[in-house]
mmCIF file of C-alpha atoms and ligand atoms in Angstrom:
data_model
loop_
_atom_site.group_PDB
_atom_site.id
_atom_site.type_symbol
_atom_site.label_atom_id
_atom_site.label_comp_id
_atom_site.label_asym_id
_atom_site.label_seq_id
_atom_site.Cartn_x
_atom_site.Cartn_y
_atom_site.Cartn_z
ATOM 1 C CA MET A 1 -7.282 10.235 -11.915
ATOM 2 C CA THR A 2 -5.452 13.445 -11.033
ATOM 3 C CA ASN A 3 -3.446 13.967 -7.859
ATOM 4 C CA PRO A 4 -0.003 15.327 -6.835
ATOM 5 C CA ILE A 5 1.786 12.193 -8.127
ATOM 6 C CA THR A 6 0.017 11.905 -11.496
ATOM 7 C CA GLU A 7 0.769 15.604 -11.982
ATOM 8 C CA LEU A 8 4.396 15.339 -10.835
ATOM 9 C CA PHE A 9 5.156 12.507 -13.267
ATOM 10 C CA ASN A 10 2.572 13.368 -15.931
ATOM 11 C CA ILE A 11 1.028 9.892 -15.829
ATOM 12 C CA LYS A 12 -2.562 8.631 -16.065
ATOM 13 C CA TYR A 13 -2.719 6.272 -13.058
ATOM 14 C CA PRO A 14 -0.997 6.649 -9.659
ATOM 15 C CA VAL A 15 0.630 3.236 -10.026
ATOM 16 C CA ILE A 16 4.390 2.865 -10.115
ATOM 17 C CA GLN A 17 6.082 -0.359 -11.149
ATOM 18 C CA ALA A 18 8.963 -0.731 -8.721
ATOM 19 C CA GLY A 19 12.593 -0.720 -9.786
ATOM 20 C CA MET A 20 13.782 -4.286 -9.156
ATOM 21 C CA ILE A 21 17.131 -5.956 -9.713
ATOM 22 C CA TRP A 22 17.002 -8.809 -12.212
ATOM 23 C CA ALA A 23 13.335 -8.085 -12.981
ATOM 24 C CA SER A 24 12.650 -4.596 -14.270
ATOM 25 C CA GLY A 25 14.441 -3.866 -17.519
ATOM 26 C CA TRP A 26 13.184 -1.806 -20.451
ATOM 27 C CA LYS A 27 10.539 -4.354 -21.480
ATOM 28 C CA LEU A 28 8.657 -4.194 -18.194
ATOM 29 C CA ALA A 29 9.180 -0.461 -17.666
ATOM 30 C CA SER A 30 7.967 0.504 -21.154
ATOM 31 C CA ALA A 31 4.981 -1.883 -20.945
ATOM 32 C CA VAL A 32 3.793 -0.222 -17.728
ATOM 33 C CA SER A 33 4.483 3.325 -18.938
ATOM 34 C CA ASN A 34 2.635 2.686 -22.207
ATOM 35 C CA GLU A 35 -0.488 1.760 -20.232
ATOM 36 C CA GLY A 36 -0.478 4.918 -18.113
ATOM 37 C CA GLY A 37 1.492 3.867 -15.019
ATOM 38 C CA LEU A 38 5.111 4.782 -14.319
ATOM 39 C CA GLY A 39 7.589 2.099 -15.349
ATOM 40 C CA ILE A 40 10.998 1.990 -13.656
ATOM 41 C CA ILE A 41 14.211 0.444 -14.945
ATOM 42 C CA GLY A 42 16.125 -1.127 -12.042
ATOM 43 C CA ALA A 43 19.753 -0.068 -12.451
ATOM 44 C CA GLY A 44 20.927 -2.070 -9.424
ATOM 45 C CA SER A 45 21.739 -5.189 -11.421
ATOM 46 C CA MET A 46 23.163 -3.423 -14.487
ATOM 47 C CA TYR A 47 26.666 -2.427 -15.496
ATOM 48 C CA PRO A 48 26.655 1.215 -16.649
ATOM 49 C CA GLU A 49 26.663 0.398 -20.372
ATOM 50 C CA VAL A 50 23.896 -2.176 -19.914
ATOM 51 C CA LEU A 51 21.830 0.525 -18.216
ATOM 52 C CA ARG A 52 22.447 2.866 -21.163
ATOM 53 C CA GLU A 53 21.165 0.194 -23.538
ATOM 54 C CA HIS A 54 18.030 -0.323 -21.438
ATOM 55 C CA ILE A 55 17.316 3.402 -21.317
ATOM 56 C CA GLN A 56 17.758 3.725 -25.084
ATOM 57 C CA LYS A 57 15.470 0.732 -25.746
ATOM 58 C CA CYS A 58 12.894 2.086 -23.313
ATOM 59 C CA LYS A 59 12.875 5.466 -25.107
ATOM 60 C CA LYS A 60 12.212 3.631 -28.379
ATOM 61 C CA ALA A 61 9.457 1.486 -26.842
ATOM 62 C CA THR A 62 7.494 4.305 -25.193
ATOM 63 C CA THR A 63 6.912 8.013 -25.579
ATOM 64 C CA LYS A 64 5.505 8.135 -22.028
ATOM 65 C CA PRO A 65 7.463 9.071 -18.892
ATOM 66 C CA PHE A 66 9.568 6.369 -17.232
ATOM 67 C CA ALA A 67 12.141 6.389 -14.438
ATOM 68 C CA VAL A 68 15.386 4.741 -13.355
ATOM 69 C CA ASN A 69 15.909 3.336 -9.854
ATOM 70 C CA VAL A 70 19.404 3.686 -8.445
ATOM 71 C CA PRO A 71 20.192 1.810 -5.219
ATOM 72 C CA MET A 72 23.058 3.866 -3.847
ATOM 73 C CA LEU A 73 24.879 0.902 -2.320
ATOM 74 C CA TYR A 74 26.255 -0.311 -5.642
ATOM 75 C CA PRO A 75 29.554 0.781 -7.265
ATOM 76 C CA ASN A 76 29.901 2.958 -10.397
ATOM 77 C CA LEU A 77 27.404 5.493 -9.044
ATOM 78 C CA GLU A 78 29.006 8.498 -10.745
ATOM 79 C CA GLU A 79 29.067 6.746 -14.088
ATOM 80 C CA ILE A 80 25.437 5.614 -13.674
ATOM 81 C CA MET A 81 24.265 9.157 -12.866
ATOM 82 C CA GLN A 82 26.205 10.517 -15.850
ATOM 83 C CA ILE A 83 24.462 8.083 -18.186
ATOM 84 C CA ILE A 84 21.079 9.008 -16.712
ATOM 85 C CA ILE A 85 21.793 12.676 -17.430
ATOM 86 C CA GLU A 86 23.229 12.078 -20.899
ATOM 87 C CA GLU A 87 20.260 9.935 -21.919
ATOM 88 C CA GLY A 88 17.774 12.557 -20.733
ATOM 89 C CA VAL A 89 16.022 10.423 -18.086
ATOM 90 C CA GLU A 90 13.457 12.690 -16.410
ATOM 91 C CA ILE A 91 12.754 10.841 -13.147
ATOM 92 C CA VAL A 92 15.124 9.034 -10.746
ATOM 93 C CA PHE A 93 14.176 6.912 -7.733
ATOM 94 C CA THR A 94 17.118 6.621 -5.333
ATOM 95 C CA SER A 95 17.241 4.052 -2.535
ATOM 96 C CA ALA A 96 19.591 2.549 0.046
ATOM 97 C CA GLY A 97 21.720 5.606 0.739
ATOM 98 C CA ASN A 98 21.805 9.233 1.786
ATOM 99 C CA PRO A 99 19.355 11.353 -0.275
ATOM 100 C CA LYS A 100 21.540 14.439 0.236
ATOM 101 C CA THR A 101 24.301 13.025 -1.951
ATOM 102 C CA TRP A 102 22.607 13.215 -5.360
ATOM 103 C CA THR A 103 19.244 15.010 -5.058
ATOM 104 C CA GLY A 104 20.425 18.586 -5.623
ATOM 105 C CA TYR A 105 22.795 17.626 -8.434
ATOM 106 C CA LEU A 106 20.115 15.698 -10.342
ATOM 107 C CA GLN A 107 17.485 18.387 -9.804
ATOM 108 C CA GLU A 108 19.852 21.029 -11.205
ATOM 109 C CA LYS A 109 19.811 18.967 -14.404
ATOM 110 C CA GLY A 110 16.006 19.115 -14.436
ATOM 111 C CA ILE A 111 15.493 15.589 -13.090
ATOM 112 C CA LYS A 112 12.737 14.811 -10.576
ATOM 113 C CA VAL A 113 14.057 12.835 -7.618
ATOM 114 C CA VAL A 114 12.144 10.406 -5.422
ATOM 115 C CA HIS A 115 13.755 8.630 -2.474
ATOM 116 C CA VAL A 116 12.740 5.321 -0.903
ATOM 117 C CA VAL A 117 12.563 5.105 2.911
ATOM 118 C CA SER A 118 11.329 2.625 5.501
ATOM 119 C CA SER A 119 10.832 4.917 8.511
ATOM 120 C CA VAL A 120 9.481 8.324 9.506
ATOM 121 C CA LYS A 121 12.990 9.427 10.489
ATOM 122 C CA PHE A 122 14.357 8.795 7.009
ATOM 123 C CA ALA A 123 11.252 10.276 5.373
ATOM 124 C CA LEU A 124 11.971 13.534 7.189
ATOM 125 C CA LYS A 125 15.625 13.400 6.129
ATOM 126 C CA ALA A 126 14.605 12.871 2.511
ATOM 127 C CA GLU A 127 12.165 15.777 2.675
ATOM 128 C CA GLN A 128 14.919 17.973 4.125
ATOM 129 C CA ALA A 129 17.210 16.878 1.289
ATOM 130 C CA GLY A 130 14.670 18.401 -1.089
ATOM 131 C CA VAL A 131 13.351 15.311 -2.896
ATOM 132 C CA ASP A 132 10.201 15.736 -4.987
ATOM 133 C CA ALA A 133 8.387 12.765 -3.439
ATOM 134 C CA ILE A 134 8.928 9.872 -1.064
ATOM 135 C CA VAL A 135 8.312 6.147 -1.344
ATOM 136 C CA ALA A 136 7.575 4.731 2.124
ATOM 137 C CA GLU A 137 8.151 0.996 2.029
ATOM 138 C CA GLY A 138 6.753 -1.322 4.687
ATOM 139 C CA PHE A 139 8.198 -4.492 6.229
ATOM 140 C CA GLU A 140 6.048 -6.684 3.927
ATOM 141 C CA ALA A 141 7.934 -5.580 0.831
ATOM 142 C CA GLY A 142 10.119 -7.819 -1.287
ATOM 143 C CA GLY A 143 13.838 -7.099 -1.592
ATOM 144 C CA HIS A 144 15.979 -4.972 0.703
ATOM 145 C CA ASN A 145 14.186 -3.278 3.517
ATOM 146 C CA GLY A 146 14.497 -1.401 6.805
ATOM 147 C CA ARG A 147 15.461 -2.990 10.117
ATOM 148 C CA ASP A 148 12.537 -1.697 12.161
ATOM 149 C CA GLU A 149 9.834 -4.041 10.877
ATOM 150 C CA THR A 150 7.328 -1.208 10.442
ATOM 151 C CA THR A 151 4.426 -2.451 8.329
ATOM 152 C CA THR A 152 2.927 -0.502 5.443
ATOM 153 C CA PHE A 153 -0.337 -0.153 7.366
ATOM 154 C CA THR A 154 1.405 1.723 10.189
ATOM 155 C CA LEU A 155 4.196 3.430 8.229
ATOM 156 C CA ILE A 156 2.039 5.277 5.684
ATOM 157 C CA PRO A 157 -0.156 7.223 8.146
ATOM 158 C CA MET A 158 2.859 7.981 10.361
ATOM 159 C CA VAL A 159 4.858 9.357 7.438
ATOM 160 C CA LYS A 160 1.796 11.207 6.142
ATOM 161 C CA GLU A 161 1.435 12.940 9.503
ATOM 162 C CA GLN A 162 4.980 14.321 9.289
ATOM 163 C CA ILE A 163 5.696 15.217 5.680
ATOM 164 C CA LYS A 164 4.193 17.650 3.185
ATOM 165 C CA ILE A 165 5.540 16.354 -0.131
ATOM 166 C CA PRO A 166 3.766 13.666 -2.204
ATOM 167 C CA LEU A 167 3.840 10.180 -0.723
ATOM 168 C CA ILE A 168 3.990 6.815 -2.484
ATOM 169 C CA ALA A 169 3.178 3.632 -0.528
ATOM 170 C CA ALA A 170 5.095 0.393 -1.139
ATOM 171 C CA GLY A 171 5.037 -3.054 0.409
ATOM 172 C CA GLY A 172 2.257 -5.601 0.195
ATOM 173 C CA ILE A 173 0.249 -3.913 -2.568
ATOM 174 C CA ALA A 174 -0.709 -6.134 -5.497
ATOM 175 C CA THR A 175 -4.405 -5.448 -6.034
ATOM 176 C CA GLY A 176 -6.792 -2.537 -6.493
ATOM 177 C CA ARG A 177 -8.101 -3.216 -3.002
ATOM 178 C CA GLY A 178 -4.588 -2.830 -1.567
ATOM 179 C CA MET A 179 -4.103 0.308 -3.630
ATOM 180 C CA LEU A 180 -7.296 1.853 -2.245
ATOM 181 C CA ALA A 181 -6.284 0.945 1.316
ATOM 182 C CA ALA A 182 -2.894 2.629 0.878
ATOM 183 C CA MET A 183 -4.507 5.747 -0.535
ATOM 184 C CA VAL A 184 -7.053 5.899 2.291
ATOM 185 C CA LEU A 185 -4.097 5.773 4.700
ATOM 186 C CA GLY A 186 -2.657 8.863 3.039
ATOM 187 C CA ALA A 187 -0.644 7.758 0.011
ATOM 188 C CA ASP A 188 -0.931 9.632 -3.289
ATOM 189 C CA ALA A 189 0.207 6.578 -5.261
ATOM 190 C CA VAL A 190 1.438 3.028 -4.884
ATOM 191 C CA GLN A 191 4.710 1.369 -5.863
ATOM 192 C CA VAL A 192 4.166 -2.263 -6.804
ATOM 193 C CA GLY A 193 7.049 -4.730 -6.932
ATOM 194 C CA SER A 194 6.299 -8.419 -6.341
ATOM 195 C CA ARG A 195 3.139 -8.444 -8.488
ATOM 196 C CA PHE A 196 5.148 -7.239 -11.500
ATOM 197 C CA VAL A 197 7.808 -9.940 -11.010
ATOM 198 C CA ALA A 198 5.103 -12.403 -12.082
ATOM 199 C CA SER A 199 4.568 -10.635 -15.402
ATOM 200 C CA HIS A 200 5.461 -11.729 -18.917
ATOM 201 C CA GLU A 201 7.763 -8.752 -19.387
ATOM 202 C CA ALA A 202 9.819 -9.127 -16.175
ATOM 203 C CA SER A 203 13.332 -10.310 -16.974
ATOM 204 C CA SER A 204 13.289 -12.706 -13.986
ATOM 205 C CA HIS A 205 13.785 -16.416 -14.697
ATOM 206 C CA GLN A 206 10.578 -18.328 -15.503
ATOM 207 C CA ALA A 207 11.270 -20.844 -12.702
ATOM 208 C CA PHE A 208 11.461 -17.996 -10.167
ATOM 209 C CA LYS A 209 8.196 -16.500 -11.470
ATOM 210 C CA GLU A 210 6.534 -19.900 -11.082
ATOM 211 C CA MET A 211 7.839 -20.230 -7.531
ATOM 212 C CA VAL A 212 6.374 -16.799 -6.732
ATOM 213 C CA VAL A 213 2.982 -17.958 -8.003
ATOM 214 C CA LYS A 214 3.189 -21.121 -5.862
ATOM 215 C CA ALA A 215 4.253 -19.217 -2.737
ATOM 216 C CA GLN A 216 1.814 -19.179 0.179
ATOM 217 C CA GLU A 217 1.384 -17.030 3.237
ATOM 218 C CA GLY A 218 4.450 -17.408 5.450
ATOM 219 C CA ASP A 219 6.803 -18.504 2.691
ATOM 220 C CA THR A 220 8.994 -15.372 2.882
ATOM 221 C CA MET A 221 11.087 -13.897 5.666
ATOM 222 C CA LEU A 222 13.204 -10.827 6.303
ATOM 223 C CA THR A 223 16.745 -11.912 7.095
ATOM 224 C CA LEU A 224 20.412 -10.864 7.038
ATOM 225 C CA LYS A 225 19.643 -7.778 9.119
ATOM 226 C CA GLU A 226 23.334 -7.467 10.051
ATOM 227 C CA LEU A 227 24.240 -6.937 6.383
ATOM 228 C CA ALA A 228 21.407 -5.407 4.360
ATOM 229 C CA PRO A 229 18.017 -6.725 5.547
ATOM 230 C CA VAL A 230 16.295 -8.566 2.720
ATOM 231 C CA ARG A 231 12.972 -10.401 2.368
ATOM 232 C CA LEU A 232 13.249 -13.639 0.448
ATOM 233 C CA LEU A 233 11.585 -16.964 -0.226
ATOM 234 C CA LYS A 234 12.481 -19.767 2.160
ATOM 235 C CA ASN A 235 14.607 -22.092 0.041
ATOM 236 C CA HIS A 236 17.767 -24.115 0.680
ATOM 237 C CA PHE A 237 19.925 -20.966 0.766
ATOM 238 C CA PHE A 238 17.566 -19.479 3.379
ATOM 239 C CA GLU A 239 17.852 -22.677 5.471
ATOM 240 C CA GLU A 240 21.639 -22.353 5.318
ATOM 241 C CA ILE A 241 21.347 -18.821 6.680
ATOM 242 C CA GLN A 242 19.122 -20.091 9.517
ATOM 243 C CA GLU A 243 21.562 -22.856 10.343
ATOM 244 C CA LEU A 244 24.414 -20.364 10.473
ATOM 245 C CA TYR A 245 22.395 -18.089 12.775
ATOM 246 C CA SER A 246 22.025 -20.982 15.234
ATOM 247 C CA LYS A 247 25.838 -20.893 15.588
ATOM 248 C CA ASN A 248 25.959 -17.213 16.562
ATOM 249 C CA PRO A 249 27.867 -16.125 13.434
ATOM 250 C CA SER A 250 30.000 -13.017 12.980
ATOM 251 C CA LYS A 251 29.184 -10.513 10.251
ATOM 252 C CA GLU A 252 32.090 -11.939 8.246
ATOM 253 C CA ASP A 253 30.573 -15.448 8.457
ATOM 254 C CA LEU A 254 27.337 -14.087 6.981
ATOM 255 C CA ILE A 255 29.201 -12.243 4.230
ATOM 256 C CA THR A 256 31.073 -15.448 3.373
ATOM 257 C CA LEU A 257 27.864 -17.470 3.169
ATOM 258 C CA LEU A 258 26.146 -14.837 1.035
ATOM 259 C CA GLY A 259 29.102 -14.842 -1.340
ATOM 260 C CA ARG A 260 28.803 -13.083 -4.656
ATOM 261 C CA ALA A 261 25.987 -12.940 -7.204
ATOM 262 C CA ARG A 262 23.435 -14.916 -5.136
ATOM 263 C CA ALA A 263 20.596 -12.702 -6.335
ATOM 264 C CA LYS A 264 21.537 -13.148 -9.987
ATOM 265 C CA LYS A 265 21.870 -16.890 -9.484
ATOM 266 C CA GLY A 266 18.377 -17.189 -8.047
ATOM 267 C CA MET A 267 16.218 -14.582 -9.735
ATOM 268 C CA PHE A 268 17.898 -14.372 -13.149
ATOM 269 C CA GLU A 269 19.475 -17.785 -13.646
ATOM 270 C CA GLY A 270 16.687 -19.713 -11.923
ATOM 271 C CA ASP A 271 18.725 -21.630 -9.327
ATOM 272 C CA LEU A 272 15.857 -22.041 -6.859
ATOM 273 C CA ASP A 273 17.958 -23.868 -4.246
ATOM 274 C CA GLU A 274 21.171 -21.872 -4.000
ATOM 275 C CA GLY A 275 20.020 -18.457 -5.200
ATOM 276 C CA GLU A 276 18.641 -15.464 -3.312
ATOM 277 C CA LEU A 277 14.937 -15.199 -4.234
ATOM 278 C CA GLU A 278 13.673 -11.746 -3.271
ATOM 279 C CA ILE A 279 9.908 -11.387 -3.048
ATOM 280 C CA GLY A 280 7.320 -9.787 -0.737
ATOM 281 C CA GLN A 281 4.752 -11.289 1.634
ATOM 282 C CA ILE A 282 2.048 -10.495 -0.906
ATOM 283 C CA ALA A 283 3.357 -13.367 -3.079
ATOM 284 C CA GLY A 284 0.668 -15.405 -1.298
ATOM 285 C CA LEU A 285 -1.919 -13.369 -3.231
ATOM 286 C CA ILE A 286 -0.238 -13.683 -6.634
ATOM 287 C CA HIS A 287 -1.751 -16.602 -8.526
ATOM 288 C CA ASP A 288 -0.726 -16.123 -12.138
ATOM 289 C CA ILE A 289 1.896 -14.790 -14.516
ATOM 290 C CA LYS A 290 0.323 -12.322 -16.921
ATOM 291 C CA PRO A 291 1.091 -9.312 -19.129
ATOM 292 C CA ALA A 292 2.036 -6.132 -17.266
ATOM 293 C CA ALA A 293 -0.789 -4.271 -19.022
ATOM 294 C CA GLU A 294 -3.319 -6.732 -17.606
ATOM 295 C CA ILE A 295 -1.856 -6.371 -14.098
ATOM 296 C CA LEU A 296 -2.209 -2.608 -14.275
ATOM 297 C CA HIS A 297 -5.712 -2.588 -15.755
ATOM 298 C CA ASP A 298 -6.956 -5.240 -13.299
ATOM 299 C CA MET A 299 -5.627 -3.102 -10.454
ATOM 300 C CA ILE A 300 -7.397 0.003 -11.679
ATOM 301 C CA ARG A 301 -10.677 -1.888 -12.242
ATOM 302 C CA GLU A 302 -10.505 -3.469 -8.751
ATOM 303 C CA PHE A 303 -9.621 -0.079 -7.261
ATOM 304 C CA GLU A 304 -12.771 1.475 -8.738
ATOM 305 C CA GLU A 305 -14.915 -1.484 -7.627
ATOM 306 C CA ALA A 306 -13.513 -1.400 -4.094
ATOM 307 C CA LYS A 307 -13.999 2.373 -3.925
ATOM 308 C CA ALA A 308 -17.672 1.961 -4.877
ATOM 309 C CA GLU A 309 -18.084 -0.814 -2.277
ATOM 310 C CA VAL A 310 -16.627 1.382 0.437
ATOM 311 C CA ALA A 311 -18.683 4.400 -0.647
ATOM 312 C CA ALA A 312 -21.838 2.305 -0.308
ATOM 313 C CA LEU A 313 -21.121 1.444 3.345
HETATM 314 C C1 LIG B 401 12.833 -8.978 -6.938
HETATM 315 C C2 LIG B 401 12.900 -7.644 -6.267
HETATM 316 C C3 LIG B 401 13.974 -6.812 -6.498
HETATM 317 C C4 LIG B 401 14.022 -5.538 -5.924
HETATM 318 N N1 LIG B 401 15.072 -4.709 -6.212
HETATM 319 C C5 LIG B 401 15.056 -3.430 -5.770
HETATM 320 C C6 LIG B 401 16.047 -2.507 -6.203
HETATM 321 O O1 LIG B 401 16.930 -2.821 -7.001
HETATM 322 N N2 LIG B 401 15.983 -1.229 -5.721
HETATM 323 C C7 LIG B 401 14.994 -0.826 -4.854
HETATM 324 O O2 LIG B 401 14.966 0.341 -4.463
HETATM 325 N N3 LIG B 401 14.050 -1.688 -4.426
HETATM 326 C C8 LIG B 401 14.034 -2.966 -4.888
HETATM 327 N N4 LIG B 401 13.028 -3.818 -4.519
HETATM 328 C C9 LIG B 401 11.895 -3.281 -3.742
HETATM 329 C C10 LIG B 401 10.840 -2.720 -4.698
HETATM 330 O O3 LIG B 401 11.343 -1.598 -5.378
HETATM 331 C C11 LIG B 401 9.508 -2.345 -4.028
HETATM 332 O O4 LIG B 401 9.636 -1.235 -3.185
HETATM 333 C C12 LIG B 401 8.887 -3.495 -3.268
HETATM 334 O O5 LIG B 401 8.920 -4.662 -4.055
HETATM 335 C C13 LIG B 401 7.447 -3.189 -2.904
HETATM 336 O O6 LIG B 401 6.864 -4.208 -2.163
HETATM 337 P P1 LIG B 401 6.069 -5.446 -2.816
HETATM 338 O O7 LIG B 401 7.115 -6.387 -3.294
HETATM 339 O O8 LIG B 401 5.284 -5.989 -1.677
HETATM 340 O O9 LIG B 401 5.220 -4.909 -3.923
HETATM 341 C C14 LIG B 401 12.977 -5.101 -5.076
HETATM 342 C C15 LIG B 401 11.888 -5.969 -4.846
HETATM 343 C C16 LIG B 401 11.827 -7.211 -5.431
HETATM 344 C C17 LIG B 401 10.630 -8.089 -5.189
#
């Protein structure tokens, strides 16, 4: 498969394993890259020196291209970017911040920069900032998201209509059928998050992976819009948020309830009641925990089958 994204990243398949806090370390990223997709190390949950270790291990585990995702809302940004440059990372996915801040600087060092957006407005801003490609992420997606509730099905064609640079679709894609749909809507590639959480190589806690597999339609919700909107599984912590909302809370009340390290507690330490369990709506279609290589190859096989089905219409 050759298209603007496979050429930009020098990869075999237009499938990108999303950068995800507490899930995508070097094991997952290198497993996906070795099979011809693009693996991403999620720097958001790593101290700078931990990130360096993951990059070094990833370089040992694969000779194929891989990327690092940097959510720009976390501290130590300068140090993180310095490590990325020193370690010779070739591709960076930035999210949750202004793409103008780092794009030019990273590109001067020969790094390709992709920025994640959740609206047409921000896609245009990212294009103006000079990024090499855009990830447009719909409301269905797991993790932090936009406030506008624009679904992948509507966002992708709207962004496609406005921008000229390569476009990657994210949010609600876990199968080859979903991948084909996104590409018919105008995407050059897909970024897949939730499906890869339920993989052997994801660093997420086993109990969280099992809860993802058990999740049904309607078991996730986007909440905490006043802070940073996030889609998560409805557990005891989620119920506490709902209860607080019924009392018309201030932003400070929400910050106090969220506290510190909720995401680590839930997704990494496996506290399914009190932790923040980030996952997308598509969890309802994830029925097993399997090797990342199998996830990728199943997707590509289903994509080809679905393409043939559609061609025969
Ligand atoms: C557990 C989890 C953690 C995530 N962490 C990040 C992150 O650190 N940075 C980021 O840009 N996006 C993050 N996301 C969003 C993903 O990168 C991706 O865009 C999204 O999962 C795609 O939607 P899907 O879950 O429906 O596949 C996260 C998603 C999940 C499920």
